[in-house]
Amino acid sequence: MNIEAYKIYLDGIIQRVETARISLSEHHIVKIVAVSKYSNEAAIKDLYQIGQRAFGENKVQDLLTKSKNLIDLPLEWHFIGTLQKNKINQLIEADPFLFQSLDSLELAKALQQRLEVKATSMECLLQVNSAKEETKSGVMPEMAKDIYAQIKETCPNIVLRGVMSIGAHSQEQKIIQKSFETTYDIFKELEGADICSMGMSGDFELAIKCGSNMVRLGSVMFPE
Ligand SMILES: *Cc1c(COP(=O)(O)O)cnc(C)c1O
């Protein structure tokens, strides 16, 4: 696809986000994070040229490599993958704009310790396993509010901004919707939280209708 055709294609995606958000409220703003985990630096540059600024990676090494190689572009990098404890220092080195996948109190404590040593802080979302799927990371929904409060209380170098969730792995809209509603209900109850990150290429319109204000789009942003 040449850049002109790509622009037209992306306008279609943005229009879908627009329609979903306006069905909720004109005042509901949704941010698109382009998930570049399967894309190379040339593809990221193309998307940047069209106006995209926020990108997400799910491997710390890829985040480091791509953000370093594209240092000349004013990009905003999100980390959205499972973080192994032995990669904490690398994540701090990468200095993401937002770490979306903080998925346990234990990890938060380990991260806090390293942030303290390095005298820095990190903005994070608590990942909630709202569909309660064994294959997914995240805290159980009934524990989420409590764990969120505990992180806030015990981890001063972690700046919690809200929650992240992956929709239920199902063909049934009702089941996916329920998982988004579970996450949104938690989000609403968190004092000071302003980011509810949910929705991927296959379910972002439903996620927005359920209150998501950040969608993480991979395949639809990088077609082919
Ligand atoms: C890969 C990934 C996405 C994007 O997936 P698509 O279906 O390609 O949009 C979003 N969130 C997370 C956590 C991912 O790992």
PDB file of C-alpha atoms and ligand atoms in Angstrom:
ATOM      1  CA  MET A   1       0.000   0.000   0.000  1.00  0.00           C
ATOM      2  CA  ASN A   2       1.417   3.427  -0.862  1.00  0.00           C
ATOM      3  CA  ILE A   3       1.194   6.222   1.684  1.00  0.00           C
ATOM      4  CA  GLU A   4      -1.880   7.843   0.093  1.00  0.00           C
ATOM      5  CA  ALA A   5      -3.804   4.589   0.093  1.00  0.00           C
ATOM      6  CA  TYR A   6      -2.647   3.923   3.661  1.00  0.00           C
ATOM      7  CA  LYS A   7      -3.979   7.329   4.750  1.00  0.00           C
ATOM      8  CA  ILE A   8      -7.379   6.594   3.274  1.00  0.00           C
ATOM      9  CA  TYR A   9      -7.416   3.160   4.860  1.00  0.00           C
ATOM     10  CA  LEU A  10      -6.533   4.581   8.296  1.00  0.00           C
ATOM     11  CA  ASP A  11      -9.201   7.259   7.985  1.00  0.00           C
ATOM     12  CA  GLY A  12     -11.616   4.351   7.858  1.00  0.00           C
ATOM     13  CA  ILE A  13     -10.259   2.934  11.118  1.00  0.00           C
ATOM     14  CA  ILE A  14     -10.368   6.352  12.793  1.00  0.00           C
ATOM     15  CA  GLN A  15     -13.938   6.758  11.579  1.00  0.00           C
ATOM     16  CA  ARG A  16     -14.876   3.469  13.256  1.00  0.00           C
ATOM     17  CA  VAL A  17     -13.349   4.713  16.530  1.00  0.00           C
ATOM     18  CA  GLU A  18     -15.221   8.004  16.097  1.00  0.00           C
ATOM     19  CA  THR A  19     -18.568   6.352  15.523  1.00  0.00           C
ATOM     20  CA  ALA A  20     -18.138   4.141  18.585  1.00  0.00           C
ATOM     21  CA  ARG A  21     -17.022   6.941  20.897  1.00  0.00           C
ATOM     22  CA  ILE A  22     -19.766   9.336  19.774  1.00  0.00           C
ATOM     23  CA  SER A  23     -22.382   6.650  20.403  1.00  0.00           C
ATOM     24  CA  LEU A  24     -21.221   6.838  24.020  1.00  0.00           C
ATOM     25  CA  SER A  25     -20.677  10.601  24.291  1.00  0.00           C
ATOM     26  CA  GLU A  26     -19.233  13.436  22.241  1.00  0.00           C
ATOM     27  CA  HIS A  27     -17.014  14.200  25.196  1.00  0.00           C
ATOM     28  CA  HIS A  28     -15.586  10.708  25.343  1.00  0.00           C
ATOM     29  CA  ILE A  29     -12.020  10.861  23.959  1.00  0.00           C
ATOM     30  CA  VAL A  30     -10.286   7.678  22.831  1.00  0.00           C
ATOM     31  CA  LYS A  31      -6.582   7.313  22.268  1.00  0.00           C
ATOM     32  CA  ILE A  32      -5.222   4.834  19.748  1.00  0.00           C
ATOM     33  CA  VAL A  33      -2.020   3.004  20.611  1.00  0.00           C
ATOM     34  CA  ALA A  34      -0.625   1.314  17.498  1.00  0.00           C
ATOM     35  CA  VAL A  35       0.728  -2.070  18.499  1.00  0.00           C
ATOM     36  CA  SER A  36       3.885  -2.522  16.424  1.00  0.00           C
ATOM     37  CA  LYS A  37       5.007  -5.891  17.811  1.00  0.00           C
ATOM     38  CA  TYR A  38       4.802  -7.604  14.412  1.00  0.00           C
ATOM     39  CA  SER A  39       5.962  -4.557  12.450  1.00  0.00           C
ATOM     40  CA  ASN A  40       9.386  -3.234  11.554  1.00  0.00           C
ATOM     41  CA  GLU A  41      10.819   0.243  11.925  1.00  0.00           C
ATOM     42  CA  ALA A  42      10.012   1.246   8.346  1.00  0.00           C
ATOM     43  CA  ALA A  43       6.338   0.460   8.947  1.00  0.00           C
ATOM     44  CA  ILE A  44       6.373   2.457  12.190  1.00  0.00           C
ATOM     45  CA  LYS A  45       7.885   5.421  10.315  1.00  0.00           C
ATOM     46  CA  ASP A  46       5.134   5.230   7.691  1.00  0.00           C
ATOM     47  CA  LEU A  47       2.454   5.318  10.345  1.00  0.00           C
ATOM     48  CA  TYR A  48       4.229   8.177  12.132  1.00  0.00           C
ATOM     49  CA  GLN A  49       4.216  10.153   8.870  1.00  0.00           C
ATOM     50  CA  ILE A  50       0.453   9.811   8.735  1.00  0.00           C
ATOM     51  CA  GLY A  51       0.183  11.207  12.255  1.00  0.00           C
ATOM     52  CA  GLN A  52       0.336   8.301  14.687  1.00  0.00           C
ATOM     53  CA  ARG A  53       2.449   9.001  17.789  1.00  0.00           C
ATOM     54  CA  ALA A  54       1.726   6.254  20.335  1.00  0.00           C
ATOM     55  CA  PHE A  55       3.148   2.772  19.756  1.00  0.00           C
ATOM     56  CA  GLY A  56       3.073  -0.384  21.858  1.00  0.00           C
ATOM     57  CA  GLU A  57       5.434  -3.345  22.147  1.00  0.00           C
ATOM     58  CA  ASN A  58       5.068  -6.553  24.136  1.00  0.00           C
ATOM     59  CA  LYS A  59       8.724  -7.579  24.450  1.00  0.00           C
ATOM     60  CA  VAL A  60      11.168  -5.476  26.442  1.00  0.00           C
ATOM     61  CA  GLN A  61      14.019  -6.148  24.017  1.00  0.00           C
ATOM     62  CA  ASP A  62      11.939  -5.035  21.019  1.00  0.00           C
ATOM     63  CA  LEU A  63      10.825  -1.951  22.898  1.00  0.00           C
ATOM     64  CA  LEU A  64      14.453  -1.054  23.615  1.00  0.00           C
ATOM     65  CA  THR A  65      15.665  -1.715  20.087  1.00  0.00           C
ATOM     66  CA  LYS A  66      12.852   0.040  18.243  1.00  0.00           C
ATOM     67  CA  SER A  67      12.680   3.050  20.564  1.00  0.00           C
ATOM     68  CA  LYS A  68      16.457   3.516  20.343  1.00  0.00           C
ATOM     69  CA  ASN A  69      16.546   3.190  16.577  1.00  0.00           C
ATOM     70  CA  LEU A  70      13.671   5.655  16.223  1.00  0.00           C
ATOM     71  CA  ILE A  71      14.941   8.087  18.855  1.00  0.00           C
ATOM     72  CA  ASP A  72      14.795  10.984  16.363  1.00  0.00           C
ATOM     73  CA  LEU A  73      11.010  10.712  16.089  1.00  0.00           C
ATOM     74  CA  PRO A  74       8.846  12.152  18.894  1.00  0.00           C
ATOM     75  CA  LEU A  75       7.107   8.849  19.612  1.00  0.00           C
ATOM     76  CA  GLU A  76       5.361   7.718  22.766  1.00  0.00           C
ATOM     77  CA  TRP A  77       6.152   4.097  23.663  1.00  0.00           C
ATOM     78  CA  HIS A  78       3.853   1.799  25.631  1.00  0.00           C
ATOM     79  CA  PHE A  79       4.838  -1.552  27.076  1.00  0.00           C
ATOM     80  CA  ILE A  80       1.943  -4.016  26.894  1.00  0.00           C
ATOM     81  CA  GLY A  81       3.552  -7.429  27.429  1.00  0.00           C
ATOM     82  CA  THR A  82       4.176  -9.736  30.355  1.00  0.00           C
ATOM     83  CA  LEU A  83       7.215  -8.503  32.253  1.00  0.00           C
ATOM     84  CA  GLN A  84       9.636 -11.077  33.673  1.00  0.00           C
ATOM     85  CA  LYS A  85      11.232  -9.889  36.894  1.00  0.00           C
ATOM     86  CA  ASN A  86      14.705 -10.225  35.405  1.00  0.00           C
ATOM     87  CA  LYS A  87      13.739  -7.679  32.724  1.00  0.00           C
ATOM     88  CA  ILE A  88      12.730  -4.913  35.117  1.00  0.00           C
ATOM     89  CA  ASN A  89      15.992  -3.009  34.715  1.00  0.00           C
ATOM     90  CA  GLN A  90      15.692  -3.181  30.942  1.00  0.00           C
ATOM     91  CA  LEU A  91      12.169  -1.804  31.103  1.00  0.00           C
ATOM     92  CA  ILE A  92      13.353   1.079  33.289  1.00  0.00           C
ATOM     93  CA  GLU A  93      16.128   1.723  30.798  1.00  0.00           C
ATOM     94  CA  ALA A  94      13.562   1.831  27.981  1.00  0.00           C
ATOM     95  CA  ASP A  95      11.619   4.399  30.038  1.00  0.00           C
ATOM     96  CA  PRO A  96       8.172   3.764  28.502  1.00  0.00           C
ATOM     97  CA  PHE A  97       5.527   6.473  28.442  1.00  0.00           C
ATOM     98  CA  LEU A  98       3.145   3.944  30.012  1.00  0.00           C
ATOM     99  CA  PHE A  99       3.632   0.404  31.323  1.00  0.00           C
ATOM    100  CA  GLN A 100       0.178  -1.028  30.722  1.00  0.00           C
ATOM    101  CA  SER A 101       0.645  -4.575  31.933  1.00  0.00           C
ATOM    102  CA  LEU A 102       1.579  -4.435  35.594  1.00  0.00           C
ATOM    103  CA  ASP A 103      -0.074  -7.706  36.577  1.00  0.00           C
ATOM    104  CA  SER A 104       0.576  -8.458  40.262  1.00  0.00           C
ATOM    105  CA  LEU A 105       1.395  -6.884  43.597  1.00  0.00           C
ATOM    106  CA  GLU A 106       4.569  -8.928  43.671  1.00  0.00           C
ATOM    107  CA  LEU A 107       5.757  -7.470  40.373  1.00  0.00           C
ATOM    108  CA  ALA A 108       4.812  -3.989  41.564  1.00  0.00           C
ATOM    109  CA  LYS A 109       6.959  -4.424  44.669  1.00  0.00           C
ATOM    110  CA  ALA A 110       9.926  -5.628  42.633  1.00  0.00           C
ATOM    111  CA  LEU A 111       9.487  -2.753  40.193  1.00  0.00           C
ATOM    112  CA  GLN A 112       9.166  -0.281  43.059  1.00  0.00           C
ATOM    113  CA  GLN A 113      12.465  -1.470  44.519  1.00  0.00           C
ATOM    114  CA  ARG A 114      14.324  -0.964  41.228  1.00  0.00           C
ATOM    115  CA  LEU A 115      12.686   2.408  40.561  1.00  0.00           C
ATOM    116  CA  GLU A 116      13.717   3.565  44.008  1.00  0.00           C
ATOM    117  CA  VAL A 117      17.343   2.542  43.479  1.00  0.00           C
ATOM    118  CA  LYS A 118      17.379   4.420  40.188  1.00  0.00           C
ATOM    119  CA  ALA A 119      15.531   7.398  41.689  1.00  0.00           C
ATOM    120  CA  THR A 120      12.914   7.413  38.975  1.00  0.00           C
ATOM    121  CA  SER A 121       9.218   6.685  38.559  1.00  0.00           C
ATOM    122  CA  MET A 122       6.959   4.968  36.028  1.00  0.00           C
ATOM    123  CA  GLU A 123       3.366   5.471  34.966  1.00  0.00           C
ATOM    124  CA  CYS A 124       1.505   2.150  34.987  1.00  0.00           C
ATOM    125  CA  LEU A 125      -1.842   0.471  34.511  1.00  0.00           C
ATOM    126  CA  LEU A 126      -2.942  -2.517  36.538  1.00  0.00           C
ATOM    127  CA  GLN A 127      -3.803  -5.397  34.229  1.00  0.00           C
ATOM    128  CA  VAL A 128      -7.061  -7.096  35.142  1.00  0.00           C
ATOM    129  CA  ASN A 129      -7.903 -10.603  33.978  1.00  0.00           C
ATOM    130  CA  SER A 130     -11.583  -9.799  33.671  1.00  0.00           C
ATOM    131  CA  ALA A 131     -12.413 -12.885  31.624  1.00  0.00           C
ATOM    132  CA  LYS A 132     -10.652 -15.046  34.242  1.00  0.00           C
ATOM    133  CA  GLU A 133      -8.786 -16.980  31.577  1.00  0.00           C
ATOM    134  CA  GLU A 134      -5.855 -19.113  32.626  1.00  0.00           C
ATOM    135  CA  THR A 135      -3.893 -18.100  29.561  1.00  0.00           C
ATOM    136  CA  LYS A 136      -4.106 -14.415  30.482  1.00  0.00           C
ATOM    137  CA  SER A 137      -2.068 -12.368  32.931  1.00  0.00           C
ATOM    138  CA  GLY A 138      -3.561  -9.910  35.347  1.00  0.00           C
ATOM    139  CA  VAL A 139      -5.190  -9.750  38.731  1.00  0.00           C
ATOM    140  CA  MET A 140      -8.585 -11.304  39.310  1.00  0.00           C
ATOM    141  CA  PRO A 141     -11.387  -8.744  39.050  1.00  0.00           C
ATOM    142  CA  GLU A 142     -12.593  -9.207  42.624  1.00  0.00           C
ATOM    143  CA  MET A 143      -9.053  -8.489  43.881  1.00  0.00           C
ATOM    144  CA  ALA A 144      -8.337  -5.575  41.567  1.00  0.00           C
ATOM    145  CA  LYS A 145      -9.534  -2.669  43.682  1.00  0.00           C
ATOM    146  CA  ASP A 146      -7.688  -3.901  46.721  1.00  0.00           C
ATOM    147  CA  ILE A 147      -4.435  -4.586  44.873  1.00  0.00           C
ATOM    148  CA  TYR A 148      -4.652  -1.218  43.159  1.00  0.00           C
ATOM    149  CA  ALA A 149      -4.947   0.471  46.559  1.00  0.00           C
ATOM    150  CA  GLN A 150      -2.082  -1.569  47.971  1.00  0.00           C
ATOM    151  CA  ILE A 151       0.204  -0.600  45.098  1.00  0.00           C
ATOM    152  CA  LYS A 152      -0.714   3.038  45.556  1.00  0.00           C
ATOM    153  CA  GLU A 153       0.022   2.764  49.233  1.00  0.00           C
ATOM    154  CA  THR A 154       3.280   0.825  49.133  1.00  0.00           C
ATOM    155  CA  CYS A 155       4.865   1.821  45.812  1.00  0.00           C
ATOM    156  CA  PRO A 156       5.450   5.583  45.738  1.00  0.00           C
ATOM    157  CA  ASN A 157       7.547   5.425  42.556  1.00  0.00           C
ATOM    158  CA  ILE A 158       4.736   3.727  40.631  1.00  0.00           C
ATOM    159  CA  VAL A 159       2.215   6.215  39.305  1.00  0.00           C
ATOM    160  CA  LEU A 160      -0.999   4.296  38.722  1.00  0.00           C
ATOM    161  CA  ARG A 161      -3.202   5.755  36.002  1.00  0.00           C
ATOM    162  CA  GLY A 162      -5.886   3.076  35.678  1.00  0.00           C
ATOM    163  CA  VAL A 163      -6.475  -0.393  34.283  1.00  0.00           C
ATOM    164  CA  MET A 164      -5.753  -2.503  31.217  1.00  0.00           C
ATOM    165  CA  SER A 165      -7.607  -5.586  30.101  1.00  0.00           C
ATOM    166  CA  ILE A 166      -7.828  -7.989  27.174  1.00  0.00           C
ATOM    167  CA  GLY A 167     -11.362  -8.920  26.112  1.00  0.00           C
ATOM    168  CA  ALA A 168     -12.622 -12.451  26.618  1.00  0.00           C
ATOM    169  CA  HIS A 169     -11.428 -14.945  24.037  1.00  0.00           C
ATOM    170  CA  SER A 170     -14.821 -15.821  22.646  1.00  0.00           C
ATOM    171  CA  GLN A 171     -16.910 -15.674  19.481  1.00  0.00           C
ATOM    172  CA  GLU A 172     -19.861 -14.485  21.524  1.00  0.00           C
ATOM    173  CA  GLN A 173     -20.265 -10.716  21.715  1.00  0.00           C
ATOM    174  CA  LYS A 174     -22.165 -11.001  25.005  1.00  0.00           C
ATOM    175  CA  ILE A 175     -19.272 -12.736  26.701  1.00  0.00           C
ATOM    176  CA  ILE A 176     -16.711 -10.252  25.384  1.00  0.00           C
ATOM    177  CA  GLN A 177     -18.966  -7.390  26.418  1.00  0.00           C
ATOM    178  CA  LYS A 178     -19.281  -8.777  29.915  1.00  0.00           C
ATOM    179  CA  SER A 179     -15.492  -8.865  30.306  1.00  0.00           C
ATOM    180  CA  PHE A 180     -15.254  -5.222  29.218  1.00  0.00           C
ATOM    181  CA  GLU A 181     -18.038  -4.211  31.584  1.00  0.00           C
ATOM    182  CA  THR A 182     -16.265  -5.953  34.442  1.00  0.00           C
ATOM    183  CA  THR A 183     -13.115  -3.930  33.738  1.00  0.00           C
ATOM    184  CA  TYR A 184     -15.005  -0.672  33.336  1.00  0.00           C
ATOM    185  CA  ASP A 185     -16.865  -1.188  36.620  1.00  0.00           C
ATOM    186  CA  ILE A 186     -13.526  -1.554  38.400  1.00  0.00           C
ATOM    187  CA  PHE A 187     -12.093   1.487  36.607  1.00  0.00           C
ATOM    188  CA  LYS A 188     -15.023   3.679  37.676  1.00  0.00           C
ATOM    189  CA  GLU A 189     -14.401   2.864  41.314  1.00  0.00           C
ATOM    190  CA  LEU A 190     -10.718   3.767  41.338  1.00  0.00           C
ATOM    191  CA  GLU A 191     -10.045   7.189  42.692  1.00  0.00           C
ATOM    192  CA  GLY A 192      -7.945   9.342  40.378  1.00  0.00           C
ATOM    193  CA  ALA A 193      -7.726   6.729  37.623  1.00  0.00           C
ATOM    194  CA  ASP A 194      -8.072   8.230  34.161  1.00  0.00           C
ATOM    195  CA  ILE A 195      -7.075   5.463  31.730  1.00  0.00           C
ATOM    196  CA  CYS A 196      -9.193   2.420  30.874  1.00  0.00           C
ATOM    197  CA  SER A 197      -7.221   0.535  28.213  1.00  0.00           C
ATOM    198  CA  MET A 198      -9.272  -2.138  26.470  1.00  0.00           C
ATOM    199  CA  GLY A 199     -10.065  -3.126  22.922  1.00  0.00           C
ATOM    200  CA  MET A 200      -7.932  -4.685  20.182  1.00  0.00           C
ATOM    201  CA  SER A 201      -8.371  -5.034  16.420  1.00  0.00           C
ATOM    202  CA  GLY A 202     -11.238  -7.502  16.701  1.00  0.00           C
ATOM    203  CA  ASP A 203     -13.256  -5.875  19.460  1.00  0.00           C
ATOM    204  CA  PHE A 204     -12.338  -2.180  19.812  1.00  0.00           C
ATOM    205  CA  GLU A 205     -15.750  -0.755  18.936  1.00  0.00           C
ATOM    206  CA  LEU A 206     -17.435  -2.862  21.587  1.00  0.00           C
ATOM    207  CA  ALA A 207     -14.716  -1.916  24.098  1.00  0.00           C
ATOM    208  CA  ILE A 208     -15.233   1.808  23.434  1.00  0.00           C
ATOM    209  CA  LYS A 209     -18.991   1.417  23.836  1.00  0.00           C
ATOM    210  CA  CYS A 210     -18.258  -0.165  27.218  1.00  0.00           C
ATOM    211  CA  GLY A 211     -16.185   2.876  28.266  1.00  0.00           C
ATOM    212  CA  SER A 212     -12.648   2.237  27.024  1.00  0.00           C
ATOM    213  CA  ASN A 213     -10.636   5.395  26.420  1.00  0.00           C
ATOM    214  CA  MET A 214      -7.503   3.691  25.077  1.00  0.00           C
ATOM    215  CA  VAL A 215      -7.473   1.032  22.384  1.00  0.00           C
ATOM    216  CA  ARG A 216      -4.448  -1.061  21.457  1.00  0.00           C
ATOM    217  CA  LEU A 217      -4.624  -1.782  17.755  1.00  0.00           C
ATOM    218  CA  GLY A 218      -2.131  -4.050  16.004  1.00  0.00           C
ATOM    219  CA  SER A 219      -3.315  -5.787  12.861  1.00  0.00           C
ATOM    220  CA  VAL A 220      -5.809  -3.115  11.753  1.00  0.00           C
ATOM    221  CA  MET A 221      -3.182  -0.361  12.025  1.00  0.00           C
ATOM    222  CA  PHE A 222      -0.564  -2.387  10.177  1.00  0.00           C
ATOM    223  CA  PRO A 223      -2.544  -4.191   7.483  1.00  0.00           C
ATOM    224  CA  GLU A 224      -1.185  -6.886   5.079  1.00  0.00           C
TER     225      GLU A 224
HETATM  226  C1  LIG B   1      -0.903  -7.899  20.288  1.00  0.00           C
HETATM  227  C2  LIG B   1      -1.624  -7.145  21.314  1.00  0.00           C
HETATM  228  C3  LIG B   1      -2.592  -6.204  20.954  1.00  0.00           C
HETATM  229  C4  LIG B   1      -2.986  -5.914  19.500  1.00  0.00           C
HETATM  230  O1  LIG B   1      -3.577  -7.027  18.921  1.00  0.00           O
HETATM  231  P1  LIG B   1      -4.394  -6.939  17.537  1.00  0.00           P
HETATM  232  O2  LIG B   1      -5.420  -7.978  17.638  1.00  0.00           O
HETATM  233  O3  LIG B   1      -3.385  -7.176  16.456  1.00  0.00           O
HETATM  234  O4  LIG B   1      -4.967  -5.574  17.463  1.00  0.00           O
HETATM  235  C5  LIG B   1      -3.231  -5.502  21.965  1.00  0.00           C
HETATM  236  N1  LIG B   1      -2.941  -5.721  23.266  1.00  0.00           N
HETATM  237  C6  LIG B   1      -2.017  -6.623  23.655  1.00  0.00           C
HETATM  238  C7  LIG B   1      -1.762  -6.821  25.105  1.00  0.00           C
HETATM  239  C8  LIG B   1      -1.337  -7.365  22.696  1.00  0.00           C
HETATM  240  O5  LIG B   1      -0.428  -8.276  23.091  1.00  0.00           O
END
